[in-house]
Amino acid sequence: MATDSDAASPGHSTESIVTAYGYLSEQAALEREAAEVLSGKFDECTFDKGYVNQPLYACLTCTQPPAKYQTSASEAEPPSDPAGMCYSCSIECHAGHNVIELFTKRNFCCDCGTQRLLPRPQPGSGNSRCCQLKKLRTALAETENTKNKYNHNFWGFYCRCDKFYDASVEPGVMIQCFVCNDWFHNDCIGKLPEEDDYTDYICRECIAKYPVLQFINSDKAIYGKVIAGKVAELERSSATDTAALPGNSGDSDEPARKKARSEMCRRRRDTEADAGKPFDMFMADGWKEHICTCIECMHEIERDGLVFLLKEEEVVEPEEDDTRTESLYESALRQLQTMDRTRAVDAAAAYHSLSSRLKEYLRPFAVSGAVVTGQDIRAFFDNQKI
């Protein structure tokens, strides 16, 4: 077989030559890339886990955005509802589709196979329009995950500037709001504290929407005063007496609604917050311990679905797949070792037979010194299928 130093023989362009070393190197590079991108197992959907925090994906092939979020003039189908799916379904059910990553979302149940998201099978796959990991579930296509929340992220748009996110051309850094899970461009936020001075960002939209956030009395907070649409000034909180309330530790396993409620409201009261001026908040580690848990504030927290503020959040991640670090050759050897002796012997015999036929096929090339091209190899394997 040709080496990288061999010259192309007449009738063969250098672009069509496939060397053994080049092929194996390319294969190894593809396997490494796949191991980095798809490092987890994808044989189980998270649907049965219910509403959990998990990495999500959206399929722009199986859903159609409204006119506002269409990125191509060719999108002529009527708009559909947005939908999200788990890591496994993004691979098993939507391979080859235009899938976008939504990163981690809170309290979400996989939509794949439900009335919001019926996967479109690849031509010739033989698959029906159902989730390939939930085939045995009856009436799944009529199911709706009523507790899921959707926003413009599910069409690939982020930030208050409402622009489509393309990682290949995105020049700046994006920061996720701890509350709404939307992502914001650093340039759209404005002035930022030093990276080591905060762990969580809360956007001005969430602060305006939820008063219980607006009045957190915490020395862990840095307030970003918004002027002309961007943070222009940073001010550290001057809060005092911010010791965590009994039972209000964010890492407690006790249900939030059962935690101790203080009788005295600990909200901060200042003229800027009362005046309703917009501001962002940059919070250092431990800030959730200072959230007020008086009866009134707890009522607001439960009413607004903010109970996650008072408990440690667990993210359901795909189970790590150790085989992703193996080459195809190593994986085949490992599978061979797990077979019973009869099947292992049959597999070894089939491999030996294929190897012998390939050697015979290549022998004339070796004798004549002709270059083996990709087309030659494909012709060999096509003949094996007959």
mmCIF file of C-alpha atoms in Angstrom:
data_model
loop_
_atom_site.group_PDB
_atom_site.id
_atom_site.type_symbol
_atom_site.label_atom_id
_atom_site.label_comp_id
_atom_site.label_asym_id
_atom_site.label_seq_id
_atom_site.Cartn_x
_atom_site.Cartn_y
_atom_site.Cartn_z
ATOM 1 C CA MET A 1 0.000 0.000 0.000
ATOM 2 C CA ALA A 2 1.211 3.487 -0.743
ATOM 3 C CA THR A 3 3.111 5.578 1.771
ATOM 4 C CA ASP A 4 2.995 9.346 2.210
ATOM 5 C CA SER A 5 6.225 9.672 0.238
ATOM 6 C CA ASP A 6 4.987 7.737 -2.807
ATOM 7 C CA ALA A 7 4.353 9.683 -5.960
ATOM 8 C CA ALA A 8 0.997 9.361 -7.636
ATOM 9 C CA SER A 9 0.891 6.911 -10.507
ATOM 10 C CA PRO A 10 -0.469 7.963 -13.892
ATOM 11 C CA GLY A 11 -4.225 8.247 -13.919
ATOM 12 C CA HIS A 12 -4.454 8.895 -10.186
ATOM 13 C CA SER A 13 -4.675 12.380 -8.712
ATOM 14 C CA THR A 14 -2.839 12.999 -5.458
ATOM 15 C CA GLU A 15 -6.180 13.952 -3.883
ATOM 16 C CA SER A 16 -7.589 10.445 -4.456
ATOM 17 C CA ILE A 17 -4.687 8.596 -2.785
ATOM 18 C CA VAL A 18 -5.462 7.102 0.615
ATOM 19 C CA THR A 19 -2.444 5.864 2.548
ATOM 20 C CA ALA A 20 -2.765 3.443 5.457
ATOM 21 C CA TYR A 21 -1.040 5.877 7.789
ATOM 22 C CA GLY A 22 -3.192 8.801 6.654
ATOM 23 C CA TYR A 23 -6.410 6.818 6.981
ATOM 24 C CA LEU A 24 -5.584 5.595 10.498
ATOM 25 C CA SER A 25 -4.498 9.065 11.597
ATOM 26 C CA GLU A 26 -7.718 10.583 10.298
ATOM 27 C CA GLN A 27 -9.767 7.853 11.979
ATOM 28 C CA ALA A 28 -7.986 8.417 15.299
ATOM 29 C CA ALA A 29 -8.600 12.173 15.079
ATOM 30 C CA LEU A 30 -12.316 11.609 14.401
ATOM 31 C CA GLU A 31 -12.544 9.222 17.354
ATOM 32 C CA ARG A 32 -10.862 11.740 19.668
ATOM 33 C CA GLU A 33 -13.230 14.483 18.507
ATOM 34 C CA ALA A 34 -16.256 12.222 19.044
ATOM 35 C CA ALA A 35 -15.001 11.320 22.540
ATOM 36 C CA GLU A 36 -14.814 15.006 23.467
ATOM 37 C CA VAL A 37 -18.215 15.963 22.067
ATOM 38 C CA LEU A 38 -20.134 12.800 23.011
ATOM 39 C CA SER A 39 -18.427 11.756 26.226
ATOM 40 C CA GLY A 40 -21.568 10.354 27.882
ATOM 41 C CA LYS A 41 -23.765 7.350 27.240
ATOM 42 C CA PHE A 42 -26.876 8.045 25.173
ATOM 43 C CA ASP A 43 -28.937 4.884 25.594
ATOM 44 C CA GLU A 44 -31.434 6.208 28.159
ATOM 45 C CA CYS A 45 -33.842 9.157 28.038
ATOM 46 C CA THR A 46 -34.388 11.275 31.161
ATOM 47 C CA PHE A 47 -38.183 11.364 30.660
ATOM 48 C CA ASP A 48 -38.876 8.948 33.522
ATOM 49 C CA LYS A 49 -36.896 11.138 35.916
ATOM 50 C CA GLY A 50 -39.537 13.835 35.525
ATOM 51 C CA TYR A 51 -38.777 17.535 35.861
ATOM 52 C CA VAL A 52 -35.059 17.784 36.567
ATOM 53 C CA ASN A 53 -32.145 20.120 36.011
ATOM 54 C CA GLN A 54 -30.294 18.862 32.947
ATOM 55 C CA PRO A 55 -28.397 19.849 29.790
ATOM 56 C CA LEU A 56 -30.948 20.481 27.050
ATOM 57 C CA TYR A 57 -30.995 20.602 23.270
ATOM 58 C CA ALA A 58 -33.467 21.875 20.668
ATOM 59 C CA CYS A 59 -34.034 20.557 17.150
ATOM 60 C CA LEU A 60 -34.623 23.201 14.493
ATOM 61 C CA THR A 61 -35.385 20.469 11.942
ATOM 62 C CA CYS A 62 -38.365 19.069 13.842
ATOM 63 C CA THR A 63 -39.680 22.426 15.061
ATOM 64 C CA GLN A 64 -40.336 25.605 13.123
ATOM 65 C CA PRO A 65 -39.745 29.019 14.716
ATOM 66 C CA PRO A 66 -42.162 31.933 14.346
ATOM 67 C CA ALA A 67 -41.283 34.538 11.726
ATOM 68 C CA LYS A 68 -39.423 36.655 14.271
ATOM 69 C CA TYR A 69 -36.879 33.887 14.885
ATOM 70 C CA GLN A 70 -36.505 32.441 11.403
ATOM 71 C CA THR A 71 -32.893 32.622 10.259
ATOM 72 C CA SER A 72 -33.580 31.558 6.672
ATOM 73 C CA ALA A 73 -36.099 32.809 4.128
ATOM 74 C CA SER A 74 -36.652 29.201 2.980
ATOM 75 C CA GLU A 75 -38.440 28.226 6.199
ATOM 76 C CA ALA A 76 -41.916 28.022 4.718
ATOM 77 C CA GLU A 77 -43.590 25.589 7.139
ATOM 78 C CA PRO A 78 -46.052 26.987 9.691
ATOM 79 C CA PRO A 79 -44.486 27.786 13.070
ATOM 80 C CA SER A 80 -44.653 25.224 15.850
ATOM 81 C CA ASP A 81 -44.272 25.327 19.611
ATOM 82 C CA PRO A 82 -40.733 25.352 20.991
ATOM 83 C CA ALA A 83 -39.478 22.097 22.499
ATOM 84 C CA GLY A 84 -36.443 20.722 24.301
ATOM 85 C CA MET A 85 -34.884 17.299 24.639
ATOM 86 C CA CYS A 86 -32.300 15.486 26.718
ATOM 87 C CA TYR A 87 -28.740 14.638 25.672
ATOM 88 C CA SER A 88 -29.572 11.027 24.705
ATOM 89 C CA CYS A 89 -32.529 11.937 22.475
ATOM 90 C CA SER A 90 -30.476 14.615 20.727
ATOM 91 C CA ILE A 91 -28.231 11.791 19.475
ATOM 92 C CA GLU A 92 -30.497 8.739 19.150
ATOM 93 C CA CYS A 93 -33.551 10.484 17.710
ATOM 94 C CA HIS A 94 -32.182 13.629 16.021
ATOM 95 C CA ALA A 95 -28.888 12.538 14.457
ATOM 96 C CA GLY A 96 -28.268 14.490 11.271
ATOM 97 C CA HIS A 97 -30.740 17.222 12.269
ATOM 98 C CA ASN A 98 -30.037 20.869 13.004
ATOM 99 C CA VAL A 99 -29.636 20.468 16.776
ATOM 100 C CA ILE A 100 -28.583 23.361 18.996
ATOM 101 C CA GLU A 101 -27.277 23.177 22.555
ATOM 102 C CA LEU A 102 -29.270 25.048 25.215
ATOM 103 C CA PHE A 103 -26.917 24.262 28.097
ATOM 104 C CA THR A 104 -28.390 23.513 31.538
ATOM 105 C CA LYS A 105 -32.036 24.334 32.203
ATOM 106 C CA ARG A 106 -33.986 23.969 35.433
ATOM 107 C CA ASN A 107 -37.006 21.704 36.116
ATOM 108 C CA PHE A 108 -37.436 20.386 32.587
ATOM 109 C CA CYS A 109 -38.841 17.092 31.316
ATOM 110 C CA CYS A 110 -37.679 15.780 27.918
ATOM 111 C CA ASP A 111 -40.183 16.636 25.150
ATOM 112 C CA CYS A 112 -38.940 14.130 22.571
ATOM 113 C CA GLY A 113 -41.797 11.983 21.313
ATOM 114 C CA THR A 114 -44.485 14.123 22.953
ATOM 115 C CA GLN A 115 -46.944 16.282 21.029
ATOM 116 C CA ARG A 116 -44.414 19.137 21.020
ATOM 117 C CA LEU A 117 -41.587 17.168 19.437
ATOM 118 C CA LEU A 118 -42.185 14.253 17.083
ATOM 119 C CA PRO A 119 -38.773 13.414 15.561
ATOM 120 C CA ARG A 120 -38.494 13.338 11.791
ATOM 121 C CA PRO A 121 -36.772 10.077 10.770
ATOM 122 C CA GLN A 122 -33.864 10.151 8.379
ATOM 123 C CA PRO A 123 -34.827 8.973 4.844
ATOM 124 C CA GLY A 124 -34.378 5.224 4.568
ATOM 125 C CA SER A 125 -33.899 4.693 8.318
ATOM 126 C CA GLY A 126 -37.195 2.855 8.742
ATOM 127 C CA ASN A 127 -37.883 4.756 11.956
ATOM 128 C CA SER A 128 -41.339 6.136 12.692
ATOM 129 C CA ARG A 129 -42.032 9.594 14.089
ATOM 130 C CA CYS A 130 -41.535 8.590 17.697
ATOM 131 C CA CYS A 131 -38.795 8.758 20.308
ATOM 132 C CA GLN A 132 -36.402 5.876 19.662
ATOM 133 C CA LEU A 133 -35.721 5.553 23.413
ATOM 134 C CA LYS A 134 -39.390 5.531 24.488
ATOM 135 C CA LYS A 135 -40.968 3.279 21.854
ATOM 136 C CA LEU A 136 -42.879 1.213 24.420
ATOM 137 C CA ARG A 137 -44.648 4.205 25.953
ATOM 138 C CA THR A 138 -48.282 4.359 24.911
ATOM 139 C CA ALA A 139 -50.009 7.671 24.129
ATOM 140 C CA LEU A 140 -46.687 9.514 24.380
ATOM 141 C CA ALA A 141 -47.539 11.575 21.308
ATOM 142 C CA GLU A 142 -50.549 13.021 23.181
ATOM 143 C CA THR A 143 -48.488 13.862 26.271
ATOM 144 C CA GLU A 144 -47.581 17.459 27.131
ATOM 145 C CA ASN A 145 -45.044 18.453 29.762
ATOM 146 C CA THR A 146 -47.114 21.255 31.265
ATOM 147 C CA LYS A 147 -44.508 22.374 33.799
ATOM 148 C CA ASN A 148 -41.773 23.033 31.228
ATOM 149 C CA LYS A 149 -40.914 26.662 30.578
ATOM 150 C CA TYR A 150 -39.751 27.937 27.195
ATOM 151 C CA ASN A 151 -38.178 31.130 25.906
ATOM 152 C CA HIS A 152 -36.290 32.410 22.865
ATOM 153 C CA ASN A 153 -33.326 30.149 23.724
ATOM 154 C CA PHE A 154 -35.238 27.227 22.181
ATOM 155 C CA TRP A 155 -34.907 28.923 18.774
ATOM 156 C CA GLY A 156 -31.196 29.616 19.348
ATOM 157 C CA PHE A 157 -31.604 33.246 20.466
ATOM 158 C CA TYR A 158 -30.136 34.668 23.662
ATOM 159 C CA CYS A 159 -29.650 37.826 25.697
ATOM 160 C CA ARG A 160 -31.794 40.963 25.879
ATOM 161 C CA CYS A 161 -30.417 41.878 22.440
ATOM 162 C CA ASP A 162 -32.281 38.777 21.184
ATOM 163 C CA LYS A 163 -29.599 37.583 18.743
ATOM 164 C CA PHE A 164 -28.960 34.106 17.342
ATOM 165 C CA TYR A 165 -26.010 32.401 19.032
ATOM 166 C CA ASP A 166 -23.353 30.963 16.736
ATOM 167 C CA ALA A 167 -20.355 29.705 18.699
ATOM 168 C CA SER A 168 -18.130 29.816 15.608
ATOM 169 C CA VAL A 169 -18.509 33.575 15.202
ATOM 170 C CA GLU A 170 -19.446 34.749 18.715
ATOM 171 C CA PRO A 171 -16.705 37.235 19.680
ATOM 172 C CA GLY A 172 -17.457 37.863 23.359
ATOM 173 C CA VAL A 173 -18.182 36.084 26.603
ATOM 174 C CA MET A 174 -21.699 35.185 27.695
ATOM 175 C CA ILE A 175 -22.874 35.011 31.315
ATOM 176 C CA GLN A 176 -25.859 32.986 32.522
ATOM 177 C CA CYS A 177 -28.484 34.431 34.847
ATOM 178 C CA PHE A 178 -28.826 32.150 37.856
ATOM 179 C CA VAL A 179 -32.598 32.621 38.008
ATOM 180 C CA CYS A 180 -33.955 32.522 34.439
ATOM 181 C CA ASN A 181 -31.016 30.562 32.933
ATOM 182 C CA ASP A 182 -30.855 32.902 29.915
ATOM 183 C CA TRP A 183 -27.397 33.940 28.729
ATOM 184 C CA PHE A 184 -26.244 37.530 28.250
ATOM 185 C CA HIS A 185 -23.355 39.038 26.308
ATOM 186 C CA ASN A 186 -20.857 40.769 28.571
ATOM 187 C CA ASP A 187 -21.083 43.807 26.278
ATOM 188 C CA CYS A 188 -24.875 43.902 26.731
ATOM 189 C CA ILE A 189 -24.524 43.730 30.512
ATOM 190 C CA GLY A 190 -21.963 46.522 30.736
ATOM 191 C CA LYS A 191 -19.391 46.937 33.482
ATOM 192 C CA LEU A 192 -18.561 43.707 35.310
ATOM 193 C CA PRO A 193 -16.860 43.046 38.663
ATOM 194 C CA GLU A 194 -13.587 41.122 38.746
ATOM 195 C CA GLU A 195 -14.171 37.454 37.930
ATOM 196 C CA ASP A 196 -13.130 36.312 41.420
ATOM 197 C CA ASP A 197 -15.604 38.693 43.110
ATOM 198 C CA TYR A 198 -18.785 36.835 42.128
ATOM 199 C CA THR A 199 -20.077 33.346 41.337
ATOM 200 C CA ASP A 200 -23.647 34.076 40.217
ATOM 201 C CA TYR A 201 -25.254 36.761 38.067
ATOM 202 C CA ILE A 202 -28.902 37.850 38.373
ATOM 203 C CA CYS A 203 -30.256 39.882 35.466
ATOM 204 C CA ARG A 204 -32.236 43.116 35.864
ATOM 205 C CA GLU A 205 -35.308 41.515 34.295
ATOM 206 C CA CYS A 206 -35.503 38.847 37.032
ATOM 207 C CA ILE A 207 -34.826 41.411 39.757
ATOM 208 C CA ALA A 208 -37.696 43.569 38.500
ATOM 209 C CA LYS A 209 -39.966 40.540 38.224
ATOM 210 C CA TYR A 210 -39.311 39.091 41.697
ATOM 211 C CA PRO A 211 -39.266 41.553 44.635
ATOM 212 C CA VAL A 212 -37.828 38.913 46.958
ATOM 213 C CA LEU A 213 -34.618 39.129 44.894
ATOM 214 C CA GLN A 214 -34.713 42.888 44.708
ATOM 215 C CA PHE A 215 -34.432 43.273 48.466
ATOM 216 C CA ILE A 216 -31.928 40.543 49.424
ATOM 217 C CA ASN A 217 -29.992 41.866 52.391
ATOM 218 C CA SER A 218 -26.562 40.320 51.800
ATOM 219 C CA ASP A 219 -22.970 41.455 52.100
ATOM 220 C CA LYS A 220 -22.242 39.010 49.285
ATOM 221 C CA ALA A 221 -23.918 41.268 46.714
ATOM 222 C CA ILE A 222 -22.480 43.749 44.244
ATOM 223 C CA TYR A 223 -25.089 46.007 42.624
ATOM 224 C CA GLY A 224 -24.655 47.081 39.035
ATOM 225 C CA LYS A 225 -26.448 50.357 38.435
ATOM 226 C CA VAL A 226 -27.943 50.458 34.941
ATOM 227 C CA ILE A 227 -27.597 53.716 33.029
ATOM 228 C CA ALA A 228 -28.655 53.980 29.368
ATOM 229 C CA GLY A 229 -29.266 50.236 29.174
ATOM 230 C CA LYS A 230 -25.932 49.033 30.585
ATOM 231 C CA VAL A 231 -24.267 48.627 33.959
ATOM 232 C CA ALA A 232 -22.228 51.796 34.424
ATOM 233 C CA GLU A 233 -21.431 51.704 38.153
ATOM 234 C CA LEU A 234 -20.690 48.911 40.605
ATOM 235 C CA GLU A 235 -21.484 49.255 44.279
ATOM 236 C CA ARG A 236 -20.762 46.708 47.003
ATOM 237 C CA SER A 237 -23.550 46.000 49.433
ATOM 238 C CA SER A 238 -23.288 47.759 52.787
ATOM 239 C CA ALA A 239 -25.541 45.176 54.442
ATOM 240 C CA THR A 240 -24.871 44.308 58.071
ATOM 241 C CA ASP A 241 -26.095 41.530 60.332
ATOM 242 C CA THR A 242 -26.345 39.078 57.445
ATOM 243 C CA ALA A 243 -25.640 35.869 59.337
ATOM 244 C CA ALA A 244 -27.484 32.949 57.814
ATOM 245 C CA LEU A 245 -30.856 32.226 59.361
ATOM 246 C CA PRO A 246 -31.321 28.859 61.115
ATOM 247 C CA GLY A 247 -32.361 26.253 58.594
ATOM 248 C CA ASN A 248 -31.683 28.542 55.636
ATOM 249 C CA SER A 249 -28.416 27.022 54.442
ATOM 250 C CA GLY A 250 -28.458 26.450 50.705
ATOM 251 C CA ASP A 251 -26.800 23.023 51.004
ATOM 252 C CA SER A 252 -29.381 21.528 53.364
ATOM 253 C CA ASP A 253 -31.220 18.390 52.245
ATOM 254 C CA GLU A 254 -34.355 19.383 54.170
ATOM 255 C CA PRO A 255 -37.304 20.390 51.958
ATOM 256 C CA ALA A 256 -37.354 24.167 51.519
ATOM 257 C CA ARG A 257 -40.969 24.607 52.665
ATOM 258 C CA LYS A 258 -40.090 22.937 55.993
ATOM 259 C CA LYS A 259 -37.166 25.211 56.778
ATOM 260 C CA ALA A 260 -37.354 27.574 59.711
ATOM 261 C CA ARG A 261 -39.208 30.778 58.988
ATOM 262 C CA SER A 262 -38.133 33.884 60.831
ATOM 263 C CA GLU A 263 -40.731 36.232 62.254
ATOM 264 C CA MET A 264 -38.813 39.362 61.303
ATOM 265 C CA CYS A 265 -38.493 40.243 57.621
ATOM 266 C CA ARG A 266 -34.882 40.780 56.667
ATOM 267 C CA ARG A 267 -35.388 42.516 53.340
ATOM 268 C CA ARG A 268 -33.217 45.523 52.744
ATOM 269 C CA ARG A 269 -34.984 48.831 52.324
ATOM 270 C CA ASP A 270 -33.278 51.599 50.411
ATOM 271 C CA THR A 271 -34.396 54.437 48.224
ATOM 272 C CA GLU A 272 -32.839 53.123 45.003
ATOM 273 C CA ALA A 273 -34.607 49.778 45.131
ATOM 274 C CA ASP A 274 -37.877 51.406 46.199
ATOM 275 C CA ALA A 275 -37.611 53.872 43.322
ATOM 276 C CA GLY A 276 -37.621 50.954 40.861
ATOM 277 C CA LYS A 277 -34.393 51.855 39.103
ATOM 278 C CA PRO A 278 -33.000 48.907 37.116
ATOM 279 C CA PHE A 279 -29.900 47.132 38.383
ATOM 280 C CA ASP A 280 -28.096 43.823 38.001
ATOM 281 C CA MET A 281 -26.733 41.784 40.893
ATOM 282 C CA PHE A 282 -23.421 39.952 41.078
ATOM 283 C CA MET A 283 -23.435 37.520 43.989
ATOM 284 C CA ALA A 284 -20.496 35.906 45.801
ATOM 285 C CA ASP A 285 -20.591 32.356 47.133
ATOM 286 C CA GLY A 286 -22.948 32.000 50.111
ATOM 287 C CA TRP A 287 -25.478 34.661 49.075
ATOM 288 C CA LYS A 288 -28.442 32.275 49.127
ATOM 289 C CA GLU A 289 -28.037 31.834 52.878
ATOM 290 C CA HIS A 290 -29.127 35.472 53.285
ATOM 291 C CA ILE A 291 -32.483 35.135 51.501
ATOM 292 C CA CYS A 292 -35.251 36.156 53.857
ATOM 293 C CA THR A 293 -37.497 33.286 55.001
ATOM 294 C CA CYS A 294 -40.139 35.185 56.908
ATOM 295 C CA ILE A 295 -43.710 34.067 56.328
ATOM 296 C CA GLU A 296 -44.390 36.786 53.754
ATOM 297 C CA CYS A 297 -41.174 36.191 51.785
ATOM 298 C CA MET A 298 -41.608 32.408 51.834
ATOM 299 C CA HIS A 299 -45.099 32.886 50.438
ATOM 300 C CA GLU A 300 -43.631 34.915 47.561
ATOM 301 C CA ILE A 301 -40.844 32.370 46.981
ATOM 302 C CA GLU A 302 -43.300 29.479 46.726
ATOM 303 C CA ARG A 303 -45.807 31.468 44.649
ATOM 304 C CA ASP A 304 -43.150 32.558 42.132
ATOM 305 C CA GLY A 305 -41.537 29.117 41.815
ATOM 306 C CA LEU A 306 -38.250 30.215 43.394
ATOM 307 C CA VAL A 307 -37.932 27.367 45.900
ATOM 308 C CA PHE A 308 -34.733 26.313 44.105
ATOM 309 C CA LEU A 309 -33.064 29.324 45.766
ATOM 310 C CA LEU A 310 -33.238 27.575 49.116
ATOM 311 C CA LYS A 311 -31.826 24.179 48.248
ATOM 312 C CA GLU A 312 -28.796 22.618 46.637
ATOM 313 C CA GLU A 313 -29.481 21.901 42.980
ATOM 314 C CA GLU A 314 -28.485 18.615 41.397
ATOM 315 C CA VAL A 315 -27.913 18.454 37.655
ATOM 316 C CA VAL A 316 -28.688 15.169 35.881
ATOM 317 C CA GLU A 317 -25.661 14.641 33.648
ATOM 318 C CA PRO A 318 -25.195 11.834 31.094
ATOM 319 C CA GLU A 319 -23.404 8.845 32.568
ATOM 320 C CA GLU A 320 -19.754 8.863 31.548
ATOM 321 C CA ASP A 321 -18.998 6.354 28.794
ATOM 322 C CA ASP A 322 -15.541 4.878 29.322
ATOM 323 C CA THR A 323 -15.556 3.297 25.860
ATOM 324 C CA ARG A 324 -15.412 6.763 24.247
ATOM 325 C CA THR A 325 -11.667 6.865 24.941
ATOM 326 C CA GLU A 326 -11.072 3.610 23.051
ATOM 327 C CA SER A 327 -10.222 3.303 19.393
ATOM 328 C CA LEU A 328 -12.472 1.167 17.223
ATOM 329 C CA TYR A 329 -9.794 -1.515 17.253
ATOM 330 C CA GLU A 330 -9.549 -1.543 21.066
ATOM 331 C CA SER A 331 -13.324 -1.577 21.364
ATOM 332 C CA ALA A 332 -13.567 -4.560 19.024
ATOM 333 C CA LEU A 333 -10.967 -6.493 21.018
ATOM 334 C CA ARG A 334 -12.807 -5.744 24.271
ATOM 335 C CA GLN A 335 -16.097 -6.956 22.793
ATOM 336 C CA LEU A 336 -14.387 -10.107 21.529
ATOM 337 C CA GLN A 337 -13.194 -10.899 25.055
ATOM 338 C CA THR A 338 -16.747 -10.653 26.423
ATOM 339 C CA MET A 339 -18.176 -13.195 23.951
ATOM 340 C CA ASP A 340 -18.621 -16.869 24.747
ATOM 341 C CA ARG A 341 -16.026 -19.122 23.138
ATOM 342 C CA THR A 342 -18.188 -20.278 20.215
ATOM 343 C CA ARG A 343 -19.129 -16.769 19.145
ATOM 344 C CA ALA A 344 -15.569 -15.535 19.676
ATOM 345 C CA VAL A 345 -14.188 -18.308 17.448
ATOM 346 C CA ASP A 346 -16.788 -17.534 14.760
ATOM 347 C CA ALA A 347 -15.921 -13.824 14.895
ATOM 348 C CA ALA A 348 -12.190 -14.538 14.713
ATOM 349 C CA ALA A 349 -12.759 -16.884 11.752
ATOM 350 C CA ALA A 350 -14.826 -14.236 9.935
ATOM 351 C CA TYR A 351 -12.114 -11.644 10.545
ATOM 352 C CA HIS A 352 -9.422 -14.034 9.286
ATOM 353 C CA SER A 353 -11.480 -14.789 6.156
ATOM 354 C CA LEU A 354 -11.974 -11.063 5.435
ATOM 355 C CA SER A 355 -8.294 -10.382 6.053
ATOM 356 C CA SER A 356 -7.275 -13.163 3.632
ATOM 357 C CA ARG A 357 -9.602 -11.880 0.879
ATOM 358 C CA LEU A 358 -8.319 -8.323 1.334
ATOM 359 C CA LYS A 359 -4.695 -9.512 1.045
ATOM 360 C CA GLU A 360 -5.503 -11.376 -2.147
ATOM 361 C CA TYR A 361 -7.257 -8.286 -3.533
ATOM 362 C CA LEU A 362 -4.234 -6.094 -2.755
ATOM 363 C CA ARG A 363 -1.613 -8.531 -4.046
ATOM 364 C CA PRO A 364 -1.767 -7.338 -7.707
ATOM 365 C CA PHE A 365 -1.242 -3.756 -6.533
ATOM 366 C CA ALA A 366 1.850 -4.802 -4.633
ATOM 367 C CA VAL A 367 3.253 -6.719 -7.618
ATOM 368 C CA SER A 368 2.649 -3.907 -10.120
ATOM 369 C CA GLY A 369 3.480 -1.056 -7.741
ATOM 370 C CA ALA A 370 0.128 0.591 -8.419
ATOM 371 C CA VAL A 371 -1.308 3.045 -5.895
ATOM 372 C CA VAL A 372 -4.304 1.866 -3.856
ATOM 373 C CA THR A 373 -6.980 4.563 -3.903
ATOM 374 C CA GLY A 374 -10.066 5.123 -1.801
ATOM 375 C CA GLN A 375 -12.180 4.032 -4.753
ATOM 376 C CA ASP A 376 -10.294 0.711 -4.879
ATOM 377 C CA ILE A 377 -10.985 0.029 -1.209
ATOM 378 C CA ARG A 378 -14.658 0.936 -1.561
ATOM 379 C CA ALA A 379 -14.937 -1.388 -4.566
ATOM 380 C CA PHE A 380 -13.552 -4.266 -2.486
ATOM 381 C CA PHE A 381 -16.060 -3.799 0.330
ATOM 382 C CA ASP A 382 -18.938 -3.279 -2.096
ATOM 383 C CA ASN A 383 -18.159 -6.701 -3.561
ATOM 384 C CA GLN A 384 -18.290 -8.248 -0.077
ATOM 385 C CA LYS A 385 -21.912 -7.160 0.273
ATOM 386 C CA ILE A 386 -23.018 -9.074 -2.815
#
